[in-house]
PDB file of C-alpha atoms in Angstrom:
ATOM      1  CA  MET R   1      -9.844  25.412 -16.358  1.00 50.00           C
ATOM      2  CA  ASN R   2      -7.674  25.153 -19.504  1.00 54.00           C
ATOM      3  CA  ILE R   3      -6.615  21.504 -19.878  1.00 52.00           C
ATOM      4  CA  LYS R   4      -3.325  22.542 -21.447  1.00 50.00           C
ATOM      5  CA  TRP R   5      -2.414  24.825 -18.659  1.00 49.00           C
ATOM      6  CA  PHE R   6      -3.289  22.175 -16.265  1.00 51.00           C
ATOM      7  CA  ILE R   7      -1.052  19.587 -17.968  1.00 47.00           C
ATOM      8  CA  LYS R   8       1.861  22.074 -18.322  1.00 49.00           C
ATOM      9  CA  LYS R   9       1.657  23.131 -14.642  1.00 52.00           C
ATOM     10  CA  HIS R  10       1.147  19.871 -12.995  1.00 50.00           C
ATOM     11  CA  VAL R  11       2.114  16.911 -15.202  1.00 48.00           C
ATOM     12  CA  PHE R  12       5.344  18.533 -16.696  1.00 47.00           C
ATOM     13  CA  ARG R  13       6.251  19.683 -13.209  1.00 52.00           C
ATOM     14  CA  GLN R  14       5.870  16.305 -11.864  1.00 52.00           C
ATOM     15  CA  LYS R  15       8.008  14.839 -14.530  1.00 57.00           C
ATOM     16  CA  SER R  16      10.794  17.330 -13.836  1.00 76.00           C
ATOM     17  CA  MET R  17      10.686  16.540 -10.132  1.00 76.00           C
ATOM     18  CA  ALA R  18      10.357  12.758 -10.960  1.00 76.00           C
ATOM     19  CA  GLN R  19      13.677  13.187 -13.052  1.00 84.00           C
ATOM     20  CA  LYS R  20      15.489  14.985 -10.122  1.00 87.00           C
ATOM     21  CA  CYS R  21      14.316  12.302  -7.672  1.00 85.00           C
ATOM     22  CA  SER R  22      15.532   9.518 -10.077  1.00 86.00           C
ATOM     23  CA  GLU R  23      18.940  11.313 -10.157  1.00 90.00           C
ATOM     24  CA  TYR R  24      19.020  11.345  -6.401  1.00 90.00           C
ATOM     25  CA  ILE R  25      18.254   7.622  -6.246  1.00 92.00           C
ATOM     26  CA  GLU R  26      21.190   6.930  -8.649  1.00 92.00           C
ATOM     27  CA  THR R  27      23.419   8.976  -6.491  1.00 92.00           C
ATOM     28  CA  LEU R  28      22.463   6.771  -3.521  1.00 93.00           C
ATOM     29  CA  ARG R  29      23.232   3.695  -5.522  1.00 94.00           C
ATOM     30  CA  ARG R  30      26.675   4.955  -6.568  1.00 93.00           C
ATOM     31  CA  LYS R  31      27.416   5.399  -2.864  1.00 93.00           C
ATOM     32  CA  GLY R  32      26.566   1.812  -2.263  1.00 94.00           C
ATOM     33  CA  VAL R  33      22.903   1.851  -1.043  1.00 94.00           C
ATOM     34  CA  LYS R  34      20.880  -1.012  -2.494  1.00 95.00           C
ATOM     35  CA  ILE R  35      17.620   0.262  -4.098  1.00 95.00           C
ATOM     36  CA  GLY R  36      15.290  -1.809  -6.221  1.00 94.00           C
ATOM     37  CA  GLU R  37      13.703  -0.725  -9.402  1.00 91.00           C
ATOM     38  CA  GLY R  38      10.477   1.160  -9.327  1.00 88.00           C
ATOM     39  CA  THR R  39      11.277   2.783  -6.056  1.00 92.00           C
ATOM     40  CA  ILE R  40      10.247   6.500  -5.811  1.00 90.00           C
ATOM     41  CA  VAL R  41      11.505   9.451  -3.773  1.00 91.00           C
ATOM     42  CA  ASN R  42       8.571  11.958  -3.560  1.00 87.00           C
ATOM     43  CA  ASP R  43      10.863  14.954  -3.011  1.00 88.00           C
ATOM     44  CA  TYR R  44      14.634  14.548  -2.934  1.00 87.00           C
ATOM     45  CA  ARG R  45      15.026  17.886  -1.112  1.00 89.00           C
ATOM     46  CA  ASP R  46      13.143  16.788   1.924  1.00 91.00           C
ATOM     47  CA  ILE R  47      14.495  13.331   2.671  1.00 93.00           C
ATOM     48  CA  LEU R  48      17.283  11.923   4.894  1.00 93.00           C
ATOM     49  CA  ILE R  49      18.895   8.533   4.100  1.00 93.00           C
ATOM     50  CA  ASP R  50      21.865   7.822   6.309  1.00 91.00           C
ATOM     51  CA  TYR R  51      24.638   6.564   3.898  1.00 88.00           C
ATOM     52  CA  SER R  52      27.437   7.030   6.247  1.00 88.00           C
ATOM     53  CA  ARG R  53      27.519   3.237   6.130  1.00 90.00           C
ATOM     54  CA  PRO R  54      25.795   2.648   2.776  1.00 92.00           C
ATOM     55  CA  GLU R  55      26.068  -1.049   2.907  1.00 94.00           C
ATOM     56  CA  LEU R  56      23.696  -1.040   5.901  1.00 95.00           C
ATOM     57  CA  VAL R  57      20.782   0.339   3.792  1.00 96.00           C
ATOM     58  CA  GLU R  58      18.776  -1.890   1.541  1.00 97.00           C
ATOM     59  CA  ILE R  59      15.469  -0.810  -0.186  1.00 97.00           C
ATOM     60  CA  GLY R  60      13.522  -3.189  -2.288  1.00 96.00           C
ATOM     61  CA  LYS R  61      11.340  -2.718  -5.364  1.00 94.00           C
ATOM     62  CA  HIS R  62       8.335  -0.313  -5.644  1.00 92.00           C
ATOM     63  CA  VAL R  63       8.966   1.531  -2.354  1.00 95.00           C
ATOM     64  CA  PHE R  64       7.425   5.051  -2.002  1.00 94.00           C
ATOM     65  CA  LEU R  65       9.655   7.251   0.217  1.00 95.00           C
ATOM     66  CA  HIS R  66       7.402  10.189   0.987  1.00 94.00           C
ATOM     67  CA  SER R  67       8.431  13.769   1.927  1.00 94.00           C
ATOM     68  CA  GLY R  68      10.173  13.825   5.421  1.00 95.00           C
ATOM     69  CA  THR R  69      11.346  10.212   5.291  1.00 96.00           C
ATOM     70  CA  LYS R  70      14.277   9.486   7.478  1.00 96.00           C
ATOM     71  CA  ILE R  71      16.297   6.253   7.398  1.00 96.00           C
ATOM     72  CA  LEU R  72      18.909   5.962  10.062  1.00 95.00           C
ATOM     73  CA  THR R  73      21.570   3.328  10.349  1.00 94.00           C
ATOM     74  CA  HIS R  74      23.267   4.692  13.369  1.00 90.00           C
ATOM     75  CA  ASP R  75      22.824   7.042  16.372  1.00 86.00           C
ATOM     76  CA  TRP R  76      25.457   9.341  18.089  1.00 84.00           C
ATOM     77  CA  ALA R  77      24.036   9.039  21.585  1.00 86.00           C
ATOM     78  CA  SER R  78      27.612   7.905  22.724  1.00 86.00           C
ATOM     79  CA  TRP R  79      28.612  11.581  22.135  1.00 86.00           C
ATOM     80  CA  CYS R  80      27.391  12.001  25.724  1.00 91.00           C
ATOM     81  CA  PHE R  81      29.802   9.316  26.956  1.00 90.00           C
ATOM     82  CA  VAL R  82      32.797  11.199  25.498  1.00 89.00           C
ATOM     83  CA  GLU R  83      31.943  14.173  27.963  1.00 89.00           C
ATOM     84  CA  SER R  84      31.085  12.088  31.054  1.00 93.00           C
ATOM     85  CA  ASP R  85      33.720   9.330  30.848  1.00 92.00           C
ATOM     86  CA  ALA R  86      35.892   9.887  27.716  1.00 91.00           C
ATOM     87  CA  LYS R  87      34.551   6.855  26.017  1.00 88.00           C
ATOM     88  CA  PHE R  88      32.766   6.414  22.650  1.00 87.00           C
ATOM     89  CA  TYR R  89      30.767   3.201  21.787  1.00 88.00           C
ATOM     90  CA  PRO R  90      29.520   3.330  18.233  1.00 85.00           C
ATOM     91  CA  SER R  91      26.000   2.214  17.469  1.00 88.00           C
ATOM     92  CA  HIS R  92      24.795   1.137  13.966  1.00 90.00           C
ATOM     93  CA  ALA R  93      22.761  -1.576  12.389  1.00 94.00           C
ATOM     94  CA  LYS R  94      21.168  -2.500   9.112  1.00 96.00           C
ATOM     95  CA  VAL R  95      17.877  -1.236   7.771  1.00 97.00           C
ATOM     96  CA  VAL R  96      15.987  -3.300   5.383  1.00 97.00           C
ATOM     97  CA  LEU R  97      12.856  -2.324   3.422  1.00 98.00           C
ATOM     98  CA  GLY R  98      11.132  -5.049   1.410  1.00 97.00           C
ATOM     99  CA  ASN R  99       9.083  -4.731  -1.802  1.00 97.00           C
ATOM    100  CA  ASN R 100       5.921  -2.805  -2.352  1.00 96.00           C
ATOM    101  CA  ILE R 101       6.019  -0.327   0.674  1.00 97.00           C
ATOM    102  CA  TRP R 102       4.291   3.048   1.101  1.00 97.00           C
ATOM    103  CA  LEU R 103       5.792   5.321   3.681  1.00 97.00           C
ATOM    104  CA  GLY R 104       3.592   8.173   4.697  1.00 95.00           C
ATOM    105  CA  GLU R 105       4.945  11.732   5.100  1.00 96.00           C
ATOM    106  CA  ASN R 106       7.565  12.191   7.931  1.00 97.00           C
ATOM    107  CA  VAL R 107       8.188   8.608   8.715  1.00 97.00           C
ATOM    108  CA  THR R 108      11.381   7.866  10.577  1.00 97.00           C
ATOM    109  CA  ILE R 109      12.897   4.300  10.351  1.00 97.00           C
ATOM    110  CA  CYS R 110      15.479   3.626  13.137  1.00 96.00           C
ATOM    111  CA  LYS R 111      18.647   1.464  12.828  1.00 95.00           C
ATOM    112  CA  GLY R 112      18.152  -2.408  13.066  1.00 96.00           C
ATOM    113  CA  VAL R 113      14.628  -2.270  11.650  1.00 96.00           C
ATOM    114  CA  SER R 114      13.289  -4.342   8.754  1.00 97.00           C
ATOM    115  CA  ILE R 115       9.941  -3.848   7.063  1.00 98.00           C
ATOM    116  CA  GLY R 116       8.570  -6.787   5.084  1.00 98.00           C
ATOM    117  CA  ASP R 117       6.864  -6.823   1.720  1.00 98.00           C
ATOM    118  CA  ASN R 118       3.401  -5.205   1.096  1.00 97.00           C
ATOM    119  CA  CYS R 119       3.432  -2.776   3.986  1.00 98.00           C
ATOM    120  CA  ILE R 120       1.917   0.734   4.562  1.00 98.00           C
ATOM    121  CA  ILE R 121       3.409   2.957   7.169  1.00 98.00           C
ATOM    122  CA  GLY R 122       1.216   5.764   8.404  1.00 97.00           C
ATOM    123  CA  ILE R 123       2.074   9.426   8.504  1.00 97.00           C
ATOM    124  CA  GLY R 124       4.447  10.585  11.237  1.00 97.00           C
ATOM    125  CA  SER R 125       5.277   7.163  12.396  1.00 98.00           C
ATOM    126  CA  ILE R 126       8.672   6.263  14.138  1.00 98.00           C
ATOM    127  CA  VAL R 127       9.467   2.792  13.346  1.00 98.00           C
ATOM    128  CA  THR R 128      11.689   1.365  16.123  1.00 97.00           C
ATOM    129  CA  LYS R 129      10.863  -2.399  15.789  1.00 97.00           C
ATOM    130  CA  SER R 130      10.530  -4.540  12.627  1.00 97.00           C
ATOM    131  CA  ILE R 131       7.204  -4.755  10.838  1.00 98.00           C
ATOM    132  CA  PRO R 132       6.115  -8.062   9.244  1.00 98.00           C
ATOM    133  CA  SER R 133       4.931  -8.393   5.682  1.00 98.00           C
ATOM    134  CA  GLY R 134       1.432  -7.559   4.838  1.00 97.00           C
ATOM    135  CA  SER R 135       1.003  -5.078   7.599  1.00 98.00           C
ATOM    136  CA  VAL R 136      -0.460  -1.606   8.090  1.00 98.00           C
ATOM    137  CA  ALA R 137       1.454   0.227  10.975  1.00 98.00           C
ATOM    138  CA  VAL R 138       1.168   3.690  12.479  1.00 98.00           C
ATOM    139  CA  GLY R 139       2.091   5.566  15.655  1.00 97.00           C
ATOM    140  CA  VAL R 140       5.043   6.617  17.788  1.00 96.00           C
ATOM    141  CA  PRO R 141       6.408   4.035  18.104  1.00 97.00           C
ATOM    142  CA  ALA R 142       4.850   2.355  15.087  1.00 97.00           C
ATOM    143  CA  LYS R 143       2.688  -0.665  15.800  1.00 97.00           C
ATOM    144  CA  VAL R 144       0.671  -2.885  13.529  1.00 98.00           C
ATOM    145  CA  VAL R 145      -2.896  -1.808  13.393  1.00 97.00           C
ATOM    146  CA  GLY R 146      -4.256  -4.082  10.534  1.00 97.00           C
ATOM    147  CA  THR R 147      -3.385  -6.095   7.569  1.00 97.00           C
ATOM    148  CA  TYR R 148      -2.553  -4.818   4.090  1.00 96.00           C
ATOM    149  CA  GLN R 149      -5.359  -6.935   2.537  1.00 96.00           C
ATOM    150  CA  ASP R 150      -7.947  -5.605   4.894  1.00 95.00           C
ATOM    151  CA  TYR R 151      -7.008  -2.150   4.178  1.00 94.00           C
ATOM    152  CA  MET R 152      -7.168  -2.620   0.465  1.00 92.00           C
ATOM    153  CA  LYS R 153     -10.620  -4.009   0.807  1.00 91.00           C
ATOM    154  CA  LYS R 154     -11.689  -1.146   2.942  1.00 92.00           C
ATOM    155  CA  ARG R 155     -10.402   1.369   0.251  1.00 87.00           C
ATOM    156  CA  SER R 156     -12.162  -0.459  -2.593  1.00 84.00           C
ATOM    157  CA  LYS R 157     -15.423   0.131  -0.870  1.00 84.00           C
ATOM    158  CA  LEU R 158     -14.793   3.734   0.160  1.00 88.00           C
ATOM    159  CA  TYR R 159     -13.199   5.450  -2.840  1.00 84.00           C
ATOM    160  CA  VAL R 160     -16.453   5.885  -4.977  1.00 85.00           C
ATOM    161  CA  ASP R 161     -18.238   7.524  -2.033  1.00 88.00           C
ATOM    162  CA  GLU R 162     -15.398   9.836  -1.529  1.00 88.00           C
ATOM    163  CA  ALA R 163     -15.284  10.813  -5.230  1.00 87.00           C
ATOM    164  CA  ILE R 164     -18.945  11.668  -5.099  1.00 89.00           C
ATOM    165  CA  GLU R 165     -18.420  13.731  -1.952  1.00 92.00           C
ATOM    166  CA  TYR R 166     -15.751  15.649  -3.723  1.00 89.00           C
ATOM    167  CA  ALA R 167     -17.952  16.232  -6.850  1.00 90.00           C
ATOM    168  CA  ASN R 168     -20.656  17.684  -4.643  1.00 93.00           C
ATOM    169  CA  ALA R 169     -18.100  19.831  -2.835  1.00 94.00           C
ATOM    170  CA  ILE R 170     -17.196  21.271  -6.162  1.00 93.00           C
ATOM    171  CA  LEU R 171     -20.756  21.785  -7.210  1.00 94.00           C
ATOM    172  CA  ASP R 172     -21.466  23.502  -3.872  1.00 94.00           C
ATOM    173  CA  SER R 173     -18.622  25.891  -4.687  1.00 94.00           C
ATOM    174  CA  GLY R 174     -20.449  27.132  -7.739  1.00 93.00           C
ATOM    175  CA  ARG R 175     -18.707  25.358 -10.649  1.00 93.00           C
ATOM    176  CA  GLU R 176     -19.026  22.148 -12.606  1.00 92.00           C
ATOM    177  CA  PRO R 177     -16.712  19.250 -11.855  1.00 88.00           C
ATOM    178  CA  LEU R 178     -13.990  18.630 -14.539  1.00 85.00           C
ATOM    179  CA  VAL R 179     -12.272  15.403 -15.570  1.00 77.00           C
ATOM    180  CA  GLU R 180      -8.943  16.710 -14.414  1.00 79.00           C
ATOM    181  CA  ASP R 181     -10.356  17.270 -10.893  1.00 82.00           C
ATOM    182  CA  PHE R 182     -10.375  13.491 -10.549  1.00 80.00           C
ATOM    183  CA  TYR R 183      -7.076  12.352 -11.899  1.00 73.00           C
ATOM    184  CA  ASP R 184      -6.476  10.538  -8.556  1.00 74.00           C
ATOM    185  CA  ASP R 185      -9.980   8.975  -8.707  1.00 72.00           C
ATOM    186  CA  TYR R 186      -9.360   7.298 -12.013  1.00 68.00           C
ATOM    187  CA  PRO R 187     -10.942   3.921 -11.034  1.00 72.00           C
ATOM    188  CA  CYS R 188     -14.287   5.651 -11.418  1.00 72.00           C
ATOM    189  CA  PHE R 189     -13.888   6.174 -15.118  1.00 74.00           C
ATOM    190  CA  VAL R 190     -10.654   4.912 -16.478  1.00 77.00           C
ATOM    191  CA  ASP R 191      -9.736   1.373 -17.293  1.00 76.00           C
ATOM    192  CA  ARG R 192      -7.329  -0.550 -19.512  1.00 79.00           C
ATOM    193  CA  THR R 193      -9.593   0.133 -22.577  1.00 83.00           C
ATOM    194  CA  ASN R 194      -9.584   3.965 -22.379  1.00 79.00           C
ATOM    195  CA  TYR R 195      -6.721   5.165 -20.365  1.00 76.00           C
ATOM    196  CA  LYS R 196      -4.871   6.517 -23.351  1.00 79.00           C
ATOM    197  CA  GLU R 197      -7.724   9.028 -23.878  1.00 78.00           C
ATOM    198  CA  TYR R 198      -6.698  11.027 -20.774  1.00 74.00           C
ATOM    199  CA  ASN R 199      -3.720  13.408 -20.555  1.00 70.00           C
ATOM    200  CA  TYR R 200      -2.307  11.895 -17.542  1.00 70.00           C
ATOM    201  CA  PRO R 201       0.382   9.190 -17.103  1.00 67.00           C
ATOM    202  CA  TYR R 202      -2.036   6.306 -16.277  1.00 69.00           C
ATOM    203  CA  ASP R 203       0.299   4.000 -18.126  1.00 69.00           C
ATOM    204  CA  ARG R 204       2.047   3.781 -14.805  1.00 66.00           C
ATOM    205  CA  VAL R 205      -1.008   1.636 -13.686  1.00 70.00           C
ATOM    206  CA  PHE R 206      -2.339   0.009 -16.876  1.00 73.00           C
ATOM    207  CA  ALA R 207       0.996  -0.497 -18.800  1.00 67.00           C
ATOM    208  CA  PRO R 208       3.648  -0.485 -16.002  1.00 61.00           C
ATOM    209  CA  PRO R 209       7.291  -1.204 -16.952  1.00 59.00           C
ATOM    210  CA  GLN R 210       8.456  -4.694 -16.498  1.00 55.00           C
ATOM    211  CA  PHE R 211      11.229  -4.905 -14.005  1.00 48.00           C
TER     212      PHE R 211
END
C-alpha cells in the first residue's frame, strides 16, 4: 500500500470530518448546551442531542460521543393523554455527563440521567438510571458490569496478543503486514521518543493540548 495514498484517504478525511464535528459542537454551544473541551462527536450526521431545552444538557471534558448517540432531555408520552383526556403533562429533566467518558455506538441516554467521570458505556446501551464514576456499564437498560480500572488492566494485558493475531491474519491472507495496518496498535511500537516518525496524529496521545 502506498503510504501517501493511505494518509490522503484516511488521515486527511478524518481531519475533514473532525472539523465538521467541531463545528457541530460549536453550534450546540451557541444554542446553550454546556460542552467541555476535548469532547468529540464521531459523526455529526448520526447523532441526536435534544437541545429543545439546551440548559438541561451538560457534557464534560474529553467525552466521546459515538455514532448513533442519543441524549434526550424530555419525552412526549403525554401525547397520548391529549387524545384520551385532553390533558398534557410535560416531562423533562437534566442530563449530565462527567469527564472522560466513552459512549459506544448507538447509546441512548434518557432524561434525568447522570454519568460520572471515567466511565465506558457499551454499544447499544440504553441508560435509564445514573451511572457512578469509574464504571463500565452495558445493556438495556444499562447496568454496571465492572470498574473502569479493572477494564483498563484487562486491555493492557490483551492488546499485544490481539495485535499478533491480526498480524498473523494478514500473513495468512498472503501479504506482509505494514506499519499503517497497526495505527491503532501503536503502544506496540510507538512511544514518546519516536511518535513523530510516524505519519499519524499520535500527538493526540503523546503531546495532547492542555485544557
